[in-house]
Amino acid sequence: MIPTKEFIKRRERLVERMDDNSVAVLYAGYPPKNSADETYDFVVNRNFYYLTNIKQENSVLFLVKQDGLIKEYLFVSEFDEVKEKWTGKRLTTKEAEKLSGIQNVLTTNQVESELDLLLRKKNVGFARIATIYLDKEPECLLEGFKTTEDVEKALLANYPWLKAKDIYNDIVALRMIKNKDEIAELQAAIDKTNIGLKTLMKSIKPGKFEYQLSSLFYYTLQDYDYSELSFPTICASGVNATTLHYPNPLSKIKDGDLILFDLGVRNEVYCADISRTYPVSGKFSPLQKTIYQIVLDTNKLVLTKIKPGITLVELNNIAKESLAKGCLKAGLIKDESEISKYYFHSVGHHLGLDTHDPGDRKAPLVAGNVITDEPGLYFKELGIGVRIEDDVLVTEEGSYCLSGGIIKEIDEIEKAMGSIK
Ligand SMILES: [Mn+2]
């Protein structure tokens, strides 16, 4: 659990970055329709959640900084008896206040009038609000199928003296550095993911279908504790593993193939993102061993290089070079430049509220960043795809592998699988 006081601190830090006489308006979002009377599952805008601890659709946050004074307003949907009968209880203003630590909680139907009051400057004696900050994350859909850009256009038309600024990068700058509570959430998500992987290793059998194993992962976790997934589980055997985000796990698992899992549990809202590759028979063939070991050596090399000051781009160059050298030595390629044919993603990304957490790839890493270390090799013509992905915390001294407890050595995997076969 992230305590309410942490959300209060986050808003304080964000307001520090805002100009004086400005207001930031942030939206939780609204789910798009998927049929006549149904919507897609609602996923809260992560930046909104990060600042409020509120995951309910159609909520809105105002952060006001006027003559150096700070005011916060939160808006949640008004009580709707019919809606509650159909889709269940919603937050009361009191509950929203408790979760967020915001004193002024109003209802969403008041957003427009409150904003007008603020912008038209009815409270005499204060400087006029000159800047409006919006989070222009384009995926955030608002009620009535509006986007933040539509909101911006309407505001600038109605209040022509206003200057609009994007606050996205300011929030991202805060999100990139995790504190100990956030790291504990991530660690819990990773540890739960390991429980699922251990069950998978014991259950892989030729003749089973990929979807049976991805369902087993989900079921195992529910059986243990209520768990959401960070993203739809990737379960790809044989040549399917050469498609990075293999979407439909419908194939039968064949003896002698490898099987690649890219999966993770979301704990509260923090996402684990782990990849492991296992031999279906329980034993790697000599060629699979060679390719797997190149990826594993690269994964471990990158881990030793993660430290404050290095960038994700530089880490990727290290990974690419290591994979190329390994493949050249094994005779898998004739020239190092050929590696791009078999390794075509990046070695890592930030991790947090989102599986691909926003972050600046060219910015030097700092302590508190959490990134993935995930080299891979994909030989379509050999029917072999290998990815090994760990989740790593950047520390003052270097790094700490949060997923260090999830086995990845060849002999460890063969032992774990072989003990039951
Ligand atoms: Mn990843």
Coordinates of C-alpha atoms and ligand atoms in Angstrom, one line a residue:
M1 CA 0.0 0.0 0.0
I2 CA 1.3 3.5 -0.8
P3 CA 0.3 5.7 2.1
T4 CA -1.9 8.8 1.4
K5 CA 0.8 11.1 2.7
E6 CA 3.0 10.0 -0.3
F7 CA 0.3 11.2 -2.7
I8 CA 0.2 14.5 -0.9
K9 CA 4.0 14.8 -1.2
R10 CA 3.9 14.0 -5.0
R11 CA 1.4 16.9 -5.5
E12 CA 3.7 19.2 -3.5
R13 CA 6.6 18.2 -5.7
L14 CA 4.6 18.8 -8.9
V15 CA 3.3 22.2 -7.8
E16 CA 6.9 23.2 -7.1
R17 CA 7.6 22.7 -10.8
M18 CA 4.5 24.8 -11.9
D19 CA 4.6 28.6 -12.7
D20 CA 2.9 30.9 -10.2
N21 CA -0.6 31.9 -11.1
S22 CA -1.4 28.7 -12.9
V23 CA -3.8 25.7 -12.6
A24 CA -3.1 22.1 -13.6
V25 CA -6.2 20.2 -14.7
L26 CA -5.8 16.4 -14.8
Y27 CA -8.3 13.7 -15.8
A28 CA -8.7 10.1 -14.7
G29 CA -10.3 9.3 -18.1
Y30 CA -13.3 7.5 -19.3
P31 CA -13.7 4.0 -20.8
P32 CA -14.6 3.7 -24.5
K33 CA -17.7 1.8 -25.5
N34 CA -17.3 -1.7 -26.9
S35 CA -20.9 -2.5 -27.7
A36 CA -24.4 -1.1 -27.2
D37 CA -24.5 -1.0 -23.4
E38 CA -21.0 -2.0 -22.4
T39 CA -17.7 -0.2 -22.1
Y40 CA -14.1 -1.6 -22.1
D41 CA -12.6 -2.2 -18.7
F42 CA -11.6 1.1 -17.3
V43 CA -7.9 1.8 -16.9
V44 CA -7.2 5.0 -15.0
N45 CA -4.7 7.5 -16.5
R46 CA -1.6 6.6 -14.6
N47 CA -0.5 10.2 -14.1
F48 CA -3.8 11.0 -12.5
Y49 CA -3.6 8.0 -10.2
Y50 CA 0.0 8.8 -9.3
L51 CA -1.1 12.2 -7.9
T52 CA -4.5 11.2 -6.3
N53 CA -4.7 7.5 -5.3
I54 CA -8.0 7.5 -7.1
K55 CA -8.7 4.9 -9.8
Q56 CA -12.4 5.8 -10.5
E57 CA -13.4 6.9 -14.0
N58 CA -14.5 10.5 -14.7
S59 CA -12.6 12.0 -11.7
V60 CA -10.8 15.3 -12.1
L61 CA -8.0 17.0 -10.2
F62 CA -7.2 20.8 -10.1
L63 CA -3.9 22.0 -8.6
V64 CA -4.0 25.7 -8.2
K65 CA -0.9 27.9 -7.5
Q66 CA -1.9 31.5 -7.1
D67 CA 0.2 34.2 -5.5
G68 CA 2.3 31.4 -4.1
L69 CA -0.7 29.8 -2.4
I70 CA -1.6 26.2 -3.2
K71 CA -5.2 24.9 -3.5
E72 CA -6.2 21.4 -4.4
Y73 CA -9.6 20.2 -5.7
L74 CA -10.8 16.7 -6.5
F75 CA -14.0 15.9 -8.4
V76 CA -15.6 12.5 -8.4
S77 CA -18.9 11.3 -10.0
E78 CA -22.0 12.4 -8.2
F79 CA -24.2 9.7 -6.6
D80 CA -26.3 7.9 -9.2
E81 CA -28.8 5.5 -7.7
V82 CA -29.5 3.7 -11.0
K83 CA -25.8 3.3 -11.9
E84 CA -25.0 1.9 -8.5
K85 CA -27.8 -0.7 -8.9
W86 CA -26.2 -1.9 -12.2
T87 CA -22.5 -1.5 -11.7
G88 CA -21.9 -1.2 -8.0
K89 CA -20.8 1.2 -5.4
R90 CA -18.8 4.3 -6.3
L91 CA -16.6 6.5 -4.1
T92 CA -18.3 9.0 -1.9
T93 CA -16.6 12.4 -1.6
K94 CA -15.6 11.4 2.0
E95 CA -13.9 8.3 0.8
A96 CA -12.2 10.2 -2.0
E97 CA -10.9 12.7 0.5
K98 CA -9.5 9.9 2.7
L99 CA -7.8 8.2 -0.2
S100 CA -6.3 11.3 -1.7
G101 CA -5.7 13.6 1.2
I102 CA -7.4 16.4 -0.7
Q103 CA -9.8 18.5 1.4
N104 CA -11.9 20.0 -1.3
V105 CA -13.8 17.1 -2.9
L106 CA -16.6 18.1 -5.2
T107 CA -18.6 16.3 -7.9
T108 CA -17.6 16.0 -11.5
N109 CA -20.6 18.0 -12.7
Q110 CA -19.1 21.0 -11.0
V111 CA -15.8 20.9 -12.9
E112 CA -16.8 23.5 -15.6
S113 CA -18.3 26.0 -13.2
E114 CA -15.4 25.7 -10.7
L115 CA -12.9 26.2 -13.4
D116 CA -14.7 29.2 -14.8
L117 CA -14.8 30.7 -11.4
L118 CA -11.1 30.2 -11.0
L119 CA -10.2 31.5 -14.5
R120 CA -12.5 34.5 -14.5
K121 CA -10.9 35.5 -11.2
K122 CA -13.9 36.1 -9.0
N123 CA -11.9 35.9 -5.8
V124 CA -10.8 39.5 -5.6
G125 CA -7.3 40.4 -4.5
F126 CA -5.5 37.5 -6.3
A127 CA -3.5 37.7 -9.5
R128 CA -5.2 36.3 -12.5
I129 CA -4.5 32.7 -13.5
A130 CA -2.3 33.0 -16.6
T131 CA -1.3 29.4 -17.3
I132 CA -3.2 26.2 -17.6
Y133 CA -1.4 22.9 -17.4
L134 CA -2.9 19.8 -19.1
D135 CA -1.5 16.3 -19.3
K136 CA -1.5 15.7 -23.0
E137 CA -1.0 12.0 -22.8
P138 CA -3.1 11.2 -26.0
E139 CA -4.5 7.9 -24.8
C140 CA -6.7 9.6 -22.1
L141 CA -10.2 9.7 -23.3
L142 CA -12.7 11.9 -21.5
E143 CA -16.5 11.8 -21.1
G144 CA -18.3 12.4 -24.4
F145 CA -15.3 11.0 -26.3
K146 CA -13.4 14.2 -25.9
T147 CA -9.6 14.3 -25.6
T148 CA -7.4 16.6 -23.6
E149 CA -6.7 18.5 -26.8
D150 CA -10.3 19.3 -27.3
V151 CA -10.4 20.6 -23.8
E152 CA -7.3 22.8 -24.5
K153 CA -8.9 24.2 -27.7
A154 CA -12.1 25.1 -25.9
L155 CA -10.3 26.7 -23.0
L156 CA -8.1 28.9 -25.2
A157 CA -11.1 30.0 -27.1
N158 CA -13.1 30.9 -24.0
Y159 CA -10.2 32.4 -22.0
P160 CA -7.9 33.9 -24.7
W161 CA -5.4 35.3 -22.2
L162 CA -4.5 31.8 -21.0
K163 CA -1.3 30.1 -22.0
A164 CA -1.5 26.3 -22.2
K165 CA 1.4 24.1 -21.1
D166 CA 1.9 20.3 -21.1
I167 CA 2.6 18.9 -17.6
Y168 CA 3.3 15.3 -18.8
N169 CA 7.1 15.5 -18.6
D170 CA 7.0 17.1 -15.2
I171 CA 5.0 14.2 -13.9
V172 CA 7.1 11.7 -15.7
A173 CA 10.2 13.2 -14.1
L174 CA 8.7 12.4 -10.7
R175 CA 7.5 9.0 -11.7
M176 CA 10.9 7.8 -12.9
I177 CA 12.2 7.8 -9.3
K178 CA 10.7 5.2 -7.1
N179 CA 10.7 5.4 -3.3
K180 CA 10.9 2.5 -0.9
D181 CA 7.1 1.9 -0.8
E182 CA 6.9 1.7 -4.6
I183 CA 9.9 -0.6 -4.7
A184 CA 8.2 -2.8 -2.1
E185 CA 5.1 -3.0 -4.4
L186 CA 7.2 -3.9 -7.4
Q187 CA 9.1 -6.5 -5.4
A188 CA 5.8 -8.1 -4.3
A189 CA 4.6 -8.1 -7.9
I190 CA 7.8 -9.8 -9.0
D191 CA 7.7 -12.4 -6.1
K192 CA 4.2 -13.3 -7.1
T193 CA 5.2 -13.7 -10.7
N194 CA 7.8 -16.2 -9.6
I195 CA 5.1 -18.3 -8.0
G196 CA 3.4 -18.6 -11.3
L197 CA 6.6 -19.3 -13.2
K198 CA 7.5 -22.2 -10.8
T199 CA 4.2 -23.8 -11.5
L200 CA 4.6 -23.3 -15.2
M201 CA 8.0 -25.0 -15.2
K202 CA 6.4 -28.1 -13.6
S203 CA 3.5 -28.1 -16.1
I204 CA 5.1 -27.7 -19.5
K205 CA 4.5 -30.9 -21.5
P206 CA 4.5 -31.7 -25.2
G207 CA 1.0 -31.8 -26.6
K208 CA -0.4 -29.1 -24.3
F209 CA -1.6 -25.9 -25.9
E210 CA 0.0 -22.5 -25.2
Y211 CA -3.3 -21.1 -23.9
Q212 CA -3.4 -23.8 -21.3
L213 CA -0.2 -22.6 -19.8
S214 CA -1.0 -18.9 -20.0
S215 CA -4.4 -19.7 -18.2
L216 CA -2.5 -21.8 -15.7
F217 CA -0.3 -18.9 -14.8
Y218 CA -3.3 -16.7 -14.2
Y219 CA -5.2 -19.4 -12.3
T220 CA -2.2 -20.2 -10.1
L221 CA -1.9 -16.6 -9.0
Q222 CA -5.6 -16.3 -8.3
D223 CA -5.4 -19.4 -6.3
Y224 CA -2.6 -17.9 -4.3
D225 CA -3.9 -14.4 -3.9
Y226 CA -6.1 -12.0 -5.9
S227 CA -3.8 -10.8 -8.7
E228 CA -4.1 -8.8 -11.9
L229 CA -1.8 -9.1 -14.8
S230 CA 0.6 -6.4 -15.9
F231 CA -0.3 -7.2 -19.5
P232 CA -1.8 -10.2 -21.4
T233 CA 0.6 -13.1 -20.9
I234 CA 2.9 -14.0 -23.8
C235 CA 3.3 -17.7 -24.1
A236 CA 5.1 -18.6 -27.3
S237 CA 6.6 -22.0 -28.2
G238 CA 9.0 -22.8 -31.1
V239 CA 9.0 -20.3 -33.9
N240 CA 6.1 -18.3 -32.3
A241 CA 8.8 -17.0 -29.8
T242 CA 10.4 -15.0 -32.7
T243 CA 7.3 -12.7 -32.7
L244 CA 8.1 -10.3 -29.8
H245 CA 4.5 -9.7 -28.6
Y246 CA 3.0 -13.0 -29.9
P247 CA -0.7 -12.3 -29.4
N248 CA -2.7 -15.6 -29.8
P249 CA -1.3 -18.5 -27.9
L250 CA -3.2 -21.2 -29.8
S251 CA -0.4 -23.5 -30.9
K252 CA 0.3 -27.0 -29.6
I253 CA 3.6 -27.3 -27.7
K254 CA 6.1 -29.6 -29.4
D255 CA 8.7 -31.8 -27.9
G256 CA 12.2 -30.4 -28.5
D257 CA 11.0 -26.8 -28.8
L258 CA 11.7 -23.9 -26.5
I259 CA 8.9 -22.0 -24.9
L260 CA 9.1 -18.3 -24.1
F261 CA 7.0 -16.6 -21.4
D262 CA 6.9 -12.8 -21.0
L263 CA 4.5 -12.0 -18.2
G264 CA 4.0 -10.3 -14.9
V265 CA 1.7 -9.6 -12.0
R266 CA 0.5 -6.2 -11.2
N267 CA 0.5 -5.7 -7.5
E268 CA -1.9 -2.9 -6.6
V269 CA -0.9 -0.8 -9.6
Y270 CA 2.8 -1.7 -9.9
C271 CA 3.8 -4.0 -12.7
A272 CA 6.3 -6.8 -12.9
D273 CA 7.6 -7.6 -16.3
I274 CA 9.6 -10.9 -16.5
S275 CA 10.7 -13.1 -19.4
R276 CA 12.0 -16.6 -19.1
T277 CA 12.6 -19.3 -21.8
Y278 CA 12.4 -23.0 -21.0
P279 CA 13.0 -26.3 -22.9
V280 CA 9.7 -28.2 -23.5
S281 CA 11.5 -31.5 -23.0
G282 CA 13.1 -30.3 -19.8
K283 CA 16.5 -30.3 -21.4
F284 CA 18.1 -27.8 -23.7
S285 CA 19.5 -29.2 -27.0
P286 CA 23.2 -28.2 -27.7
L287 CA 22.1 -25.5 -30.2
Q288 CA 19.4 -24.1 -27.8
K289 CA 22.0 -24.1 -25.0
T290 CA 24.4 -22.1 -27.2
I291 CA 21.8 -19.5 -28.0
Y292 CA 20.4 -19.4 -24.5
Q293 CA 23.8 -18.9 -23.0
I294 CA 24.6 -15.9 -25.3
V295 CA 21.4 -14.2 -24.1
L296 CA 22.1 -15.1 -20.5
D297 CA 25.7 -13.8 -20.6
T298 CA 24.4 -10.6 -22.1
N299 CA 21.7 -10.3 -19.5
K300 CA 24.3 -10.7 -16.8
L301 CA 26.8 -8.3 -18.5
V302 CA 24.1 -5.6 -18.7
L303 CA 23.3 -6.1 -15.1
T304 CA 26.9 -5.3 -14.1
K305 CA 26.8 -2.1 -16.1
I306 CA 23.6 -0.7 -14.7
K307 CA 24.5 2.2 -12.4
P308 CA 23.8 5.9 -12.0
G309 CA 25.1 7.9 -15.0
I310 CA 24.6 5.3 -17.8
T311 CA 21.7 5.7 -20.2
L312 CA 19.3 3.1 -21.6
V313 CA 20.7 3.8 -25.1
E314 CA 24.3 3.0 -23.9
L315 CA 23.1 -0.2 -22.1
N316 CA 21.4 -1.3 -25.4
N317 CA 24.7 -0.8 -27.3
I318 CA 26.5 -2.9 -24.7
A319 CA 23.8 -5.6 -25.1
K320 CA 23.9 -5.5 -28.9
E321 CA 27.7 -5.8 -29.0
S322 CA 27.7 -8.7 -26.5
L323 CA 25.0 -10.6 -28.5
A324 CA 26.9 -9.9 -31.8
K325 CA 30.2 -11.2 -30.4
G326 CA 28.5 -14.3 -28.9
C327 CA 26.7 -15.1 -32.2
L328 CA 29.8 -14.6 -34.2
K329 CA 31.8 -16.9 -32.0
A330 CA 29.2 -19.6 -32.2
G331 CA 29.1 -19.3 -36.0
L332 CA 25.4 -18.1 -36.0
I333 CA 26.4 -15.0 -37.9
K334 CA 29.3 -14.1 -40.2
D335 CA 29.6 -10.5 -39.4
E336 CA 28.6 -8.5 -36.3
S337 CA 26.4 -6.2 -38.4
E338 CA 24.1 -9.1 -39.0
I339 CA 23.0 -9.1 -35.4
S340 CA 20.1 -6.6 -36.1
K341 CA 18.4 -9.4 -38.0
Y342 CA 18.2 -11.5 -34.8
Y343 CA 17.9 -8.8 -32.1
F344 CA 15.6 -6.0 -32.9
H345 CA 14.2 -4.5 -29.7
S346 CA 15.9 -2.5 -26.9
V347 CA 17.5 -4.0 -23.8
G348 CA 15.3 -2.2 -21.4
H349 CA 12.7 0.3 -20.4
H350 CA 11.5 1.9 -17.2
L351 CA 9.0 0.0 -15.1
G352 CA 6.4 1.1 -12.5
L353 CA 2.8 2.0 -12.8
D354 CA 3.0 1.1 -16.4
T355 CA 4.8 -2.0 -17.8
H356 CA 6.5 0.4 -20.2
D357 CA 6.8 3.2 -17.7
P358 CA 7.4 6.6 -19.3
G359 CA 11.0 7.8 -19.1
D360 CA 13.7 9.6 -21.1
R361 CA 15.9 6.9 -22.8
K362 CA 18.7 9.4 -23.2
A363 CA 18.7 10.6 -19.6
P364 CA 21.4 9.2 -17.3
L365 CA 20.0 6.7 -14.9
V366 CA 19.7 7.8 -11.2
A367 CA 19.2 5.9 -8.0
G368 CA 15.5 5.0 -7.6
N369 CA 15.0 4.2 -11.3
V370 CA 13.6 0.7 -12.0
I371 CA 14.4 -0.7 -15.5
T372 CA 14.2 -4.0 -17.3
D373 CA 17.2 -5.9 -18.5
E374 CA 15.9 -8.0 -21.4
P375 CA 18.2 -9.1 -24.2
G376 CA 16.9 -11.6 -26.7
L377 CA 17.8 -13.5 -29.8
Y378 CA 15.2 -14.6 -32.4
F379 CA 16.2 -17.1 -35.2
K380 CA 13.1 -17.6 -37.2
E381 CA 14.7 -20.1 -39.5
L382 CA 15.8 -22.2 -36.6
G383 CA 12.5 -21.9 -34.8
I384 CA 14.2 -20.5 -31.7
G385 CA 13.4 -17.4 -29.8
V386 CA 15.0 -16.6 -26.4
R387 CA 14.4 -13.7 -24.1
I388 CA 15.6 -13.4 -20.5
E389 CA 14.1 -10.4 -18.7
D390 CA 14.9 -9.2 -15.2
D391 CA 13.6 -6.1 -13.3
V392 CA 16.4 -4.0 -11.8
L393 CA 16.6 -1.2 -9.3
V394 CA 19.3 1.4 -9.9
T395 CA 21.0 2.1 -6.5
E396 CA 23.7 4.6 -5.5
E397 CA 26.3 1.9 -5.7
G398 CA 25.1 0.3 -8.9
S399 CA 22.1 -1.9 -9.2
Y400 CA 20.0 -4.5 -7.4
C401 CA 18.2 -7.2 -9.3
L402 CA 14.6 -7.3 -7.9
S403 CA 14.0 -10.6 -9.8
G404 CA 17.2 -12.2 -8.7
G405 CA 15.2 -14.9 -7.1
I406 CA 13.7 -16.2 -10.4
I407 CA 16.0 -18.9 -11.7
K408 CA 17.6 -18.5 -15.1
E409 CA 20.8 -20.7 -15.2
I410 CA 20.6 -23.6 -17.6
D411 CA 21.3 -26.2 -14.9
E412 CA 18.9 -24.6 -12.5
I413 CA 16.1 -24.7 -15.0
E414 CA 16.8 -28.3 -16.1
K415 CA 16.9 -29.3 -12.5
A416 CA 13.6 -27.6 -11.7
M417 CA 11.9 -29.2 -14.7
G418 CA 13.6 -32.5 -14.6
S419 CA 12.8 -33.2 -10.9
I420 CA 9.2 -33.9 -11.9
K421 CA 9.7 -35.6 -15.3
Ligands
MN1 MN 9.7 -5.7 -20.9

